[in-house]
XYZ file of C-alpha atoms in Angstrom:
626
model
C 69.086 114.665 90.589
C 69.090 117.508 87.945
C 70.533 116.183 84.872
C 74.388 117.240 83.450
C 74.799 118.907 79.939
C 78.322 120.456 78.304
C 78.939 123.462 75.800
C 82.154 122.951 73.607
C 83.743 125.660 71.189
C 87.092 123.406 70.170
C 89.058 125.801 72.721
C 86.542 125.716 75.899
C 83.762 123.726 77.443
C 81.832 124.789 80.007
C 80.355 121.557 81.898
C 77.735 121.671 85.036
C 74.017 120.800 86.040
C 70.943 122.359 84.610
C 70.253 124.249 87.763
C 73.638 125.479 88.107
C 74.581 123.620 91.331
C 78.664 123.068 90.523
C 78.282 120.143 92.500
C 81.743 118.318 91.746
C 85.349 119.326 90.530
C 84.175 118.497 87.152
C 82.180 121.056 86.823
C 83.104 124.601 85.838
C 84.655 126.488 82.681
C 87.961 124.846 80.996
C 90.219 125.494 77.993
C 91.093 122.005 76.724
C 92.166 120.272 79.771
C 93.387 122.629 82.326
C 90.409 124.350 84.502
C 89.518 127.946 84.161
C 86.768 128.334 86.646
C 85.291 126.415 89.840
C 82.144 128.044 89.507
C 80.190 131.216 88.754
C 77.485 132.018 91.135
C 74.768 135.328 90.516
C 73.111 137.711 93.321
C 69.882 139.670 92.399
C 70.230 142.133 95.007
C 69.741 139.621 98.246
C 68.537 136.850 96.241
C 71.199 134.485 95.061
C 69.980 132.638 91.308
C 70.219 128.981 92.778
C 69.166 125.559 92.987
C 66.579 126.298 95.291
C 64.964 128.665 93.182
C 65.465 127.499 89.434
C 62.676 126.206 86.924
C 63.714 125.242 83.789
C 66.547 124.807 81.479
C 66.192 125.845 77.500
C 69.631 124.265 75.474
C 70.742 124.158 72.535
C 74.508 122.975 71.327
C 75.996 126.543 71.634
C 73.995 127.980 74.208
C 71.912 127.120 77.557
C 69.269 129.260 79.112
C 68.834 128.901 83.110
C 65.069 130.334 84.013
C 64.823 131.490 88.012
C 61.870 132.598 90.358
C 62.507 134.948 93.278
C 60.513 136.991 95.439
C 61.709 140.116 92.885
C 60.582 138.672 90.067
C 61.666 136.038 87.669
C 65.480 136.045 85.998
C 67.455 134.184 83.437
C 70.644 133.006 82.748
C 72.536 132.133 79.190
C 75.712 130.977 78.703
C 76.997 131.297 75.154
C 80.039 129.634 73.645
C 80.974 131.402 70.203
C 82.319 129.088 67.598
C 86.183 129.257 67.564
C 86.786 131.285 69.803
C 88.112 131.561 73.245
C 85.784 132.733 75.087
C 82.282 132.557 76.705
C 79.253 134.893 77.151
C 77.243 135.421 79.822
C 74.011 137.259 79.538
C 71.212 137.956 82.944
C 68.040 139.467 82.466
C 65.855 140.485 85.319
C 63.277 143.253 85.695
C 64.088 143.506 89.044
C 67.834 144.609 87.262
C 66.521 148.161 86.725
C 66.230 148.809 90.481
C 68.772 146.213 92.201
C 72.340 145.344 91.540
C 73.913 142.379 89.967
C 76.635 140.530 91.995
C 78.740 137.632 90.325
C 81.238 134.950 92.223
C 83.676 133.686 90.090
C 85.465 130.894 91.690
C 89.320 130.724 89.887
C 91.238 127.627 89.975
C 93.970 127.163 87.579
C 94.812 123.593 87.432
C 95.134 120.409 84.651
C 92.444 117.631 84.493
C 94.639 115.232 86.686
C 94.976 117.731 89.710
C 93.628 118.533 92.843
C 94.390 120.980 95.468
C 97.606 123.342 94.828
C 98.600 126.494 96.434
C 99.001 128.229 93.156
C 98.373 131.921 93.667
C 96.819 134.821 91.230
C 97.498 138.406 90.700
C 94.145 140.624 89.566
C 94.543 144.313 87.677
C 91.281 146.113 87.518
C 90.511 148.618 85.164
C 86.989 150.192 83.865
C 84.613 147.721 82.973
C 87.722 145.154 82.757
C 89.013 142.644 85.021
C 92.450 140.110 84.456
C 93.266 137.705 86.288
C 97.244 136.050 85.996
C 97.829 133.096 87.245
C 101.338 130.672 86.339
C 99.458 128.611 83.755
C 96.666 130.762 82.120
C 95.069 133.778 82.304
C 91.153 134.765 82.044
C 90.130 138.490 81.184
C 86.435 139.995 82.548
C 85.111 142.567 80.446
C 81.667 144.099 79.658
C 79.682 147.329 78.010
C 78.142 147.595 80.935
C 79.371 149.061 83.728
C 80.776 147.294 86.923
C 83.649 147.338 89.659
C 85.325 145.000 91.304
C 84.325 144.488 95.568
C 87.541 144.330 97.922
C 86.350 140.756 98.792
C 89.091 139.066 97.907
C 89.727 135.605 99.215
C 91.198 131.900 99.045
C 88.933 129.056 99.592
C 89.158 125.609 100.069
C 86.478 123.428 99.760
C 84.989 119.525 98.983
C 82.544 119.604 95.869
C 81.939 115.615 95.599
C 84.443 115.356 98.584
C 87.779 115.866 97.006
C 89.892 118.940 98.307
C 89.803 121.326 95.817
C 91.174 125.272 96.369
C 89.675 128.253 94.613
C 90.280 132.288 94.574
C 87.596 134.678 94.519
C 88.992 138.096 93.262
C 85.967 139.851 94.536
C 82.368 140.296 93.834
C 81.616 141.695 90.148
C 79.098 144.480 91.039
C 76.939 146.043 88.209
C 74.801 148.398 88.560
C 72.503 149.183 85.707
C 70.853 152.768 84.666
C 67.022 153.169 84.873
C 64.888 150.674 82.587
C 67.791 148.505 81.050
C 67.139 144.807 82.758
C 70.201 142.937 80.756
C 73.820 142.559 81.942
C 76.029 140.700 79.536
C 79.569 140.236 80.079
C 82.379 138.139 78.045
C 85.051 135.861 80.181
C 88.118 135.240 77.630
C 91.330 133.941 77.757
C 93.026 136.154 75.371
C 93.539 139.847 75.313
C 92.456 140.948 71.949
C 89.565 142.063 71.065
C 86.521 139.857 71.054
C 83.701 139.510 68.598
C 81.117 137.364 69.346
C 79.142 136.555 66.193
C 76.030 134.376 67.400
C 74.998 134.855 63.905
C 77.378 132.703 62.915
C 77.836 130.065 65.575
C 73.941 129.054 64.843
C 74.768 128.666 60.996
C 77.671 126.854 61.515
C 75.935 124.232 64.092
C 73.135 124.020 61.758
C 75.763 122.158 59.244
C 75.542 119.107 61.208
C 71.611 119.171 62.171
C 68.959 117.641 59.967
C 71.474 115.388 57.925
C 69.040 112.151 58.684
C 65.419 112.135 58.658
C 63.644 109.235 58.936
C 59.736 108.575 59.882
C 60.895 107.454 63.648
C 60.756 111.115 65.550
C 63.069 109.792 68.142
C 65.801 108.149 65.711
C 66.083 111.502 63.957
C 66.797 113.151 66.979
C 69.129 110.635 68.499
C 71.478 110.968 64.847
C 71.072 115.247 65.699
C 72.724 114.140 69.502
C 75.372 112.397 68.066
C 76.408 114.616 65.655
C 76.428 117.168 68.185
C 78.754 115.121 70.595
C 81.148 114.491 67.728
C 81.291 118.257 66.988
C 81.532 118.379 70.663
C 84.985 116.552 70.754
C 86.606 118.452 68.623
C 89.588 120.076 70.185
C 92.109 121.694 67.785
C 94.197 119.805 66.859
C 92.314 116.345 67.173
C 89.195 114.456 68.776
C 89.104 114.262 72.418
C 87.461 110.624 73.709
C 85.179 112.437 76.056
C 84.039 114.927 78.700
C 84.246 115.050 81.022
C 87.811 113.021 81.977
C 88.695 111.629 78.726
C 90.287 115.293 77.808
C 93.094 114.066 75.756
C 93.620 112.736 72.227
C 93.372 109.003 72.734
C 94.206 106.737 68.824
C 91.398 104.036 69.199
C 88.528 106.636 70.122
C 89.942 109.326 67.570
C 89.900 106.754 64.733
C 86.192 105.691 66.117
C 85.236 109.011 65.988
C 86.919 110.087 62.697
C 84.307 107.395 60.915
C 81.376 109.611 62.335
C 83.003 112.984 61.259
C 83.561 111.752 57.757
C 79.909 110.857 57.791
C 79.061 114.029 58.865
C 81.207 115.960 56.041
C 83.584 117.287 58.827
C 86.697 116.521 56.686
C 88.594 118.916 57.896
C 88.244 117.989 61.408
C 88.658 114.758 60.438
C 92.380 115.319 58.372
C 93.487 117.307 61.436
C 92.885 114.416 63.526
C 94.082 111.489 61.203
C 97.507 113.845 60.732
C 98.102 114.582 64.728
C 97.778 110.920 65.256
C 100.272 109.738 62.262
C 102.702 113.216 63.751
C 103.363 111.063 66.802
C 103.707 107.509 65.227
C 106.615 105.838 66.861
C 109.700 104.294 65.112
C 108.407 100.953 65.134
C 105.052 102.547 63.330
C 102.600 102.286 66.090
C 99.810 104.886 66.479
C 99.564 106.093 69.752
C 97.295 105.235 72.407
C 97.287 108.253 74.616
C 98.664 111.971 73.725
C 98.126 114.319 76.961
C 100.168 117.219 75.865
C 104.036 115.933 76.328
C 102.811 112.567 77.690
C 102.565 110.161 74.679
C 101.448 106.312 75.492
C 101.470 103.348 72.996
C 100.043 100.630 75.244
C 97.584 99.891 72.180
C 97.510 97.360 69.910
C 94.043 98.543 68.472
C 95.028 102.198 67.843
C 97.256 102.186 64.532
C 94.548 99.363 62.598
C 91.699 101.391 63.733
C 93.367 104.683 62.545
C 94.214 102.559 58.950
C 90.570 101.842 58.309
C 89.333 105.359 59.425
C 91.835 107.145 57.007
C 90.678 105.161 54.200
C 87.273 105.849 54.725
C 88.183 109.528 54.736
C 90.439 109.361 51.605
C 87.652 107.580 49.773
C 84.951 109.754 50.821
C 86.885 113.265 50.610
C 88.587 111.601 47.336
C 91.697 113.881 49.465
C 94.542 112.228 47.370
C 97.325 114.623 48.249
C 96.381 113.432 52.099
C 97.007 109.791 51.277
C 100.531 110.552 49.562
C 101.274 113.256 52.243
C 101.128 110.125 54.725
C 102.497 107.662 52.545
C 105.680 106.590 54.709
C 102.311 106.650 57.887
C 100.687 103.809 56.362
C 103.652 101.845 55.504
C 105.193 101.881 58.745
C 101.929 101.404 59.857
C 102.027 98.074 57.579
C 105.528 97.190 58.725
C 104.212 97.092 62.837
C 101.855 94.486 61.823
C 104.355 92.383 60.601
C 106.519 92.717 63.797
C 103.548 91.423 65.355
C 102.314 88.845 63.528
C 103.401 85.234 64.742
C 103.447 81.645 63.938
C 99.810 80.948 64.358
C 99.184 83.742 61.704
C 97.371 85.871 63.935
C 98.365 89.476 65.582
C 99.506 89.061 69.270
C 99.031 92.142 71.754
C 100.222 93.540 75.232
C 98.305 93.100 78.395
C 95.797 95.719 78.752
C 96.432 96.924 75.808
C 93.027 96.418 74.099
C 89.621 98.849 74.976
C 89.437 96.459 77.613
C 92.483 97.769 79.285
C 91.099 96.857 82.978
C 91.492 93.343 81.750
C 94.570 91.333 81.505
C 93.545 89.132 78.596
C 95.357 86.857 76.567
C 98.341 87.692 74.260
C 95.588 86.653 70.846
C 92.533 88.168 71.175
C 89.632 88.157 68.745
C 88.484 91.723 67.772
C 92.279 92.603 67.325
C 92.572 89.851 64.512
C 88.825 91.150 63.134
C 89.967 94.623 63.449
C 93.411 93.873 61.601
C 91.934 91.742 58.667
C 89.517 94.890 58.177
C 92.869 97.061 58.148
C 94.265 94.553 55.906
C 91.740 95.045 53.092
C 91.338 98.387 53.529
C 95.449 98.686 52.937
C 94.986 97.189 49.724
C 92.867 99.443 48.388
C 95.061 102.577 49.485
C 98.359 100.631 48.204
C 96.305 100.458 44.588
C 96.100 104.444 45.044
C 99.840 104.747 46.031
C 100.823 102.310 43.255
C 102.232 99.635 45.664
C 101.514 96.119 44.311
C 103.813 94.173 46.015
C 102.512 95.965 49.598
C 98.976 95.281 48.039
C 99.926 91.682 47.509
C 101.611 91.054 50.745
C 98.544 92.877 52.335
C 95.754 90.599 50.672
C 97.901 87.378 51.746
C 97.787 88.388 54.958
C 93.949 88.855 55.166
C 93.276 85.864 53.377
C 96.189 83.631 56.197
C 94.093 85.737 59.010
C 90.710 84.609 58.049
C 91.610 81.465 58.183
C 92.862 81.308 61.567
C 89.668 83.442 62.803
C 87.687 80.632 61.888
C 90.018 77.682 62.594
C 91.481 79.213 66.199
C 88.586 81.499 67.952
C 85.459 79.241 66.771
C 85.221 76.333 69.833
C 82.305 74.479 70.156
C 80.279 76.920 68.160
C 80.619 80.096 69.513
C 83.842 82.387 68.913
C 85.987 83.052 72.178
C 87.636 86.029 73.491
C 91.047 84.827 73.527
C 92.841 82.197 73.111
C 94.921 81.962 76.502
C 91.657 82.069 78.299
C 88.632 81.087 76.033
C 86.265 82.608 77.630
C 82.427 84.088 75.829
C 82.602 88.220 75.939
C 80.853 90.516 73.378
C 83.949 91.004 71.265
C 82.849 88.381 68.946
C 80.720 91.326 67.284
C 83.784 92.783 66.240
C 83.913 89.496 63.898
C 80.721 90.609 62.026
C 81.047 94.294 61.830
C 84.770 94.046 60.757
C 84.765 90.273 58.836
C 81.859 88.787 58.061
C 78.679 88.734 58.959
C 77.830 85.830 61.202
C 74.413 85.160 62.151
C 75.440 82.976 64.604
C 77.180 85.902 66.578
C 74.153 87.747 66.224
C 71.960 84.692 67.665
C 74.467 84.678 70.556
C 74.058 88.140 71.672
C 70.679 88.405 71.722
C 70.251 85.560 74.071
C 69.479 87.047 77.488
C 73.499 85.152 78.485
C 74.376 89.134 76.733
C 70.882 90.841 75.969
C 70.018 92.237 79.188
C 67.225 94.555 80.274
C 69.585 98.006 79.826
C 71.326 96.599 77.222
C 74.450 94.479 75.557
C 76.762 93.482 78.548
C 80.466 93.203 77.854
C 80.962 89.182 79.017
C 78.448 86.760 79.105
C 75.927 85.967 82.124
C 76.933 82.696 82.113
C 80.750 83.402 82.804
C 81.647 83.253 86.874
C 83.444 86.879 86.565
C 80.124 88.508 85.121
C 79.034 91.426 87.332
C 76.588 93.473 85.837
C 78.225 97.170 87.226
C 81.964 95.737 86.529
C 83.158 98.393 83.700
C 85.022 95.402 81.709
C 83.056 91.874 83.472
C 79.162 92.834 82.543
C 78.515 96.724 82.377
C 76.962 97.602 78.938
C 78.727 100.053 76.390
C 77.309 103.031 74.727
C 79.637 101.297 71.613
C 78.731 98.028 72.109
C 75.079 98.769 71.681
C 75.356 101.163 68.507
C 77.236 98.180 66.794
C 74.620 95.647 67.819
C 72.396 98.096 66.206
C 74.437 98.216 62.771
C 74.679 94.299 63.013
C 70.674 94.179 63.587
C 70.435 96.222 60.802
C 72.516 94.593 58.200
C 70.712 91.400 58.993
C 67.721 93.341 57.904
C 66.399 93.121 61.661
C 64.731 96.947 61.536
C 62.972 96.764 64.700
C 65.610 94.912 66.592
C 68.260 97.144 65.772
C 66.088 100.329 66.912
C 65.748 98.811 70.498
C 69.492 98.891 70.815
C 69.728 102.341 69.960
C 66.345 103.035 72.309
C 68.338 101.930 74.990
C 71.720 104.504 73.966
C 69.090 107.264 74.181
C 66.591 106.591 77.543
C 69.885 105.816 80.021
C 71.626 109.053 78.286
C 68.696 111.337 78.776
C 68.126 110.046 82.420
C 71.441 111.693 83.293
C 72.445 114.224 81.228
C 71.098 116.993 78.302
C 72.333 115.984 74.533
C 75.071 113.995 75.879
C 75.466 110.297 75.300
C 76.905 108.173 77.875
C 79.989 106.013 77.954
C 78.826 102.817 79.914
C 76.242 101.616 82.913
C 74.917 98.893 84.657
C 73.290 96.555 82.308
C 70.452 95.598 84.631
C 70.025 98.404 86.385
C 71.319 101.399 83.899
C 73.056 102.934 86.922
C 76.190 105.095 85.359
C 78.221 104.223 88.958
C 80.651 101.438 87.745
C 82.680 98.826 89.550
C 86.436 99.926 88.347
C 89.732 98.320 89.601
C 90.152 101.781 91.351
C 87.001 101.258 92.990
C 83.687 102.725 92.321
C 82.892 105.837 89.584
C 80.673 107.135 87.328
C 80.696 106.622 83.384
C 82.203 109.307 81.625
C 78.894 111.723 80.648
C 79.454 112.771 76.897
C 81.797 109.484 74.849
C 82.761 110.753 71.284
C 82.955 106.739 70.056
C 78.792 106.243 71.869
C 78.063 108.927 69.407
C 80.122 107.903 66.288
C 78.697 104.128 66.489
C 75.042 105.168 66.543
C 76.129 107.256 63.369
C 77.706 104.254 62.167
C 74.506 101.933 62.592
C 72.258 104.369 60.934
C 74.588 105.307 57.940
C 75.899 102.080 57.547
C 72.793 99.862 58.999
C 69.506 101.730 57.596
C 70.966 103.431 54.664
C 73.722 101.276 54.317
C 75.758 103.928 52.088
C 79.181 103.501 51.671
C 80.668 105.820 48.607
C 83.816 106.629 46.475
C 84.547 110.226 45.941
C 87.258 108.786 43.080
C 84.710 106.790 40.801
C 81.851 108.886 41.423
C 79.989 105.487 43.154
C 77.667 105.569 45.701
C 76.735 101.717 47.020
C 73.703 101.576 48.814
C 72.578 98.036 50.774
C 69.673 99.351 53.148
C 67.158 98.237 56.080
C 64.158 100.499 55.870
C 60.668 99.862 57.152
C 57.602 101.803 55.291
C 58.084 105.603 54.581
C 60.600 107.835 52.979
C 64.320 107.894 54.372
C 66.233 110.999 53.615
C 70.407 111.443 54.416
C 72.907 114.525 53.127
C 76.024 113.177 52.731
C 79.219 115.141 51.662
C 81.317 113.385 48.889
C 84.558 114.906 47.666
C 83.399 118.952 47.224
C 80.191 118.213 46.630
C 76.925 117.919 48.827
C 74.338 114.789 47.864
C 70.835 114.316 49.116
C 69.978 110.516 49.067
C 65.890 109.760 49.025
C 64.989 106.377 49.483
C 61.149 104.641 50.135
C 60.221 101.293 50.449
C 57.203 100.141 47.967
C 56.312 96.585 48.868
C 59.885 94.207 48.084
C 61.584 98.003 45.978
C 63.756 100.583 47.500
C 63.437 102.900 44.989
C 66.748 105.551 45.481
C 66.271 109.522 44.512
C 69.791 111.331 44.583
C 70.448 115.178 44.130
C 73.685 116.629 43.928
C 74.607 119.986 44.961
C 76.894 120.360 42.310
C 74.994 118.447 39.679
C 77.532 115.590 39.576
C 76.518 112.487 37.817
C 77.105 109.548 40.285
C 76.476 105.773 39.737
C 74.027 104.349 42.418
C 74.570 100.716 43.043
C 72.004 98.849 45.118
C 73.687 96.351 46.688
C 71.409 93.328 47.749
C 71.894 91.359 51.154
C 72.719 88.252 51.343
């Protein structure tokens, strides 16, 4: 099967396979998360640019290019999506163009992520070299220098891509007919009516801000950080951080605050405030973040969402050094404080909702243990932000709290040596890692994990082998996560376990490229690396591009190999790495200023080179493992 890729702008992606078979009702052109277009089909004279007929895809992060063989002669196809701006661009190129006309199909179907068929209709106005289409939710706009007309071959269609009912509207074929030795027709689609500028200048400078920013002497690694980045750039939907793409089109709290940590890492601060800010905008009166905000539609079924959005706002205050953000959401992060305490009980532990954690197919226990990991992190990182705001009784009440909830970590989750996933059913799942990566490193949870009752052939599964509900293709009971297996990776890494920790993120990167094009994948079979998942709603694929996939192998190589962790306030940059032999290079933003961090291993010495872009003096601490 011909492998999936997506093109995002933060107002439209454009989503299908590499030889432009629109196979399913994901595919197509949207805006955020209401559909645009079905599909867009092209006509060389008689020969249609197809499946049948395509050879080879070239991609980058902004642009794809579609190569085609027909008896006329070879043809291409690019698709270009301008930075910030609304609006895609469609080049062909053909030879055969100077003699034959171009036709284009452009399948219209107005409708929001969660829709199917609707009888919605559309009105069309023609003009020279312009076409608009109106329909009740959004309009699109055709126009070109080149000249074409629109065919009286109007039509409504409905039809099954992947079998569900979907209805389109064809407002005719786009005919162009070029003048003698020109073999290009390019063409903008646009969903607004002013005038359009589309700078590819620009878009390729401002994607190379993210490329490069790692380089290490593993080839493959390198490249893998360069995906991620991508898909967190990818996310990015003004105002906020969408979970995913395809499905996962809205702004959900624990992947925003997930993928927040990568864009701080990657020096998109400004990204990163917008996001941090829409999620404290819809904090509820008891000071919950929210779990789910689909336009109107605002959830709080999580009890992961406002910790997780604590700890990623302090990393971004500390690395920006953006102090008029932290006092700007002062009354945020106290409220925030205050919903702990409504849900803190007499075992001094946090108690949640059912399905209210990630694993929100599950109805778990009421105490579970990454929620009390995840909240002691939260904890500690409140204390440092209450020092800031000049709270020391909050930082006080804050530090008793962590120190009351690492007690009970160890005294109530740790039975018969290994720490269990809840304490209403003690059963063994991987959320003991969140232990390590958010309280303390535990080599014992690392032992655990690697056993084959977790470690399996595609990777970390979610509950352990030994466990009578393990299935290895059930999404919640055995499937392995794109997140799970970045944080093993960071845990390998931190145990200075180099070579372990790479095989983790090996795994992230041969299931994503079986499937897809510079997209990481949310979950799949952990024997088999099939993407089809057992759900309660029955069988269905893993969601194709997952921003938090991409923000934890960020977080295992930042935090894991270079182990960097810096304060834009003091000028500090703390560095605890795993290398092997060779020279390890990262660009990290801090504050308004750009470093470049050097580092190579000779014999038991990491010896650290830094450059600042700004020739700030900073004070590099090497912290040593222990």
């Amino acid at each position: 099967m011909p492998r999936r890729f997506f093109l995002s702008n933060g107002f439209l992606w454009f989503h299908t396979y590499e030889d432009l078979g629109f196979r399913n009702k994901w595919c197509g052109l949207w805006k955020k998360n209401q559909k645009l277009l079905e599909f867009l089909a092209f006509k060389i004279g008689d020969n249609w640019l197809s499946p049948e007929n395509f050879k080879k895809i070239e991609y980058s992060p902004y642009q794809t290019i579609h190569h085609f063989e027909t008896k006329d002669g070879s043809a291409k196809i690019k698709f270009f999506l301008p930075e910030k701006i609304s609006a895609i661009k469609i080049e062909v190129e053909s030879k055969a163009l100077a003699s034959l006309p171009l036709y284009v199909e452009m399948g219209v179907n107005f409708r929001r992520w969660n829709e199917n068929w609707h009888t919605r209709t559309y009105q069309k106005k023609v003009d020279q070299n312009y076409l608009e289409i109106n329909g009740q939710t959004n309009s699109i706009i055709v126009f070109s220098s080149n000249k074409f007309e629109v065919l009286n071959n109007e039509r409504y269609t409905d039809h099954y891509p992947s079998g569900e009912k979907q209805r389109y509207y064809m407002p005719g074929w786009i005919k162009f007919n070029l003048t003698e030795k020109k073999n290009k027709v390019s063409f903008v689609i646009s969903t607004t009516k002013e005038n359009i500028d589309v700078n590819e200048d620009a878009t390729v400078e401002e994607w190379k801000n993210i490329k490069s920013l790692v380089e290490t002497p593993v080839k493959w690694l390198n490249e893998l950080f360069d995906v991620s980045a991508e898909n967190v750039k990818k996310c990015f939907f003004y105002p906020g951080f969408f979970a995913g793409l395809p499905w996962y089109v809205q702004y959900w709290g624990r992947d925003s605050a997930w993928i927040v940590d990568a864009a701080v890492d990657l020096g998109l601060f400004d990204e990163a405030k917008r996001a941090l800010k829409l999620l404290a905008n819809k904090q509820s009166s008891e000071g919950k973040i929210p779990n789910l905000i689909d336009g109107e539609n605002i959830d709080y079924n999580s009890s992961d969402s406002t910790p997780l959005w604590i700890i990623s706002l302090s990393k971004y205050i500390y690395t920006s050094g953006d102090i008029f953000t932290l006092f700007d959401l002062k009354e945020n992060i106290i409220s925030a404080f205050n919903y702990l305490l409504s849900v803190w009980d007499d075992k001094k532990v946090v108690k949640s909702e059912p399905h209210s954690t990630w694993c929100d197919t599950l109805k778990r226990g009421t105490h579970v243990i990454e929620l009390q990991a995840i909240w002691y992190r939260a904890l500690r990182e409140l204390s440092k932000m209450f020092i800031l705001l000049d709270k020391p009784l909050l930082k006080k009440e804050a530090d008793d709290l962590s120190f009351h909830l690492a007690f009970s970590i160890e005294k109530l989750f740790k039975k018969d040596g290994i720490y269990v996933d809840n304490l209403e059913f003690p059963y063994e799942s991987v959320n003991q890692i969140f232990v390590s990566l958010f309280f303390d490193d535990r080599p014992e949870i690392l032992k655990r994990l690697e056993s084959k009752d977790f470690t399996r052939h595609f990777g970390l599964s979610t509950l352990s082998a030994k466990e009578k509900d393990f299935e290895a293709s059930s999404y919640h009971k055995g499937a392995s996560w794109g997140i799970i297996n970045g944080l093993m990776a960071l845990l390998e890494f931190k145990q200075g376990r180099f070579l372990n920790g790479l095989d983790y993120l090996k795994i992230i990167k041969n299931v994503s490229e079986k499937y897809t094009i510079n997209s990481l994948l949310e979950a799949w079979n952990c024997d088999t690396g099939e993407i089809l998942l057992k759900k309660p709603v029955g069988m269905e694929e893993s969601s194709l591009l997952q921003g938090w996939t991409a923000s934890s192998v960020i977080k295992a190589v930042e935090e894991g190999i270079f182990g960097i962790r810096t304060d834009a306030f003091t000028k500090t940059i703390y560095i605890s790495p795993t290398i092997d032999e060779g020279v390890y290079k990262i660009k990290k933003r801090i504050g308004n200023d750009w470093i470049e961090l050097e580092l190579e291993k000779k014999g038991a010495r990491i010896v650290p080179k830094l450059k600042s872009y700004r020739n700030i003096k900073y004070k590099i601490i090497l912290v040593p493992k222990i």
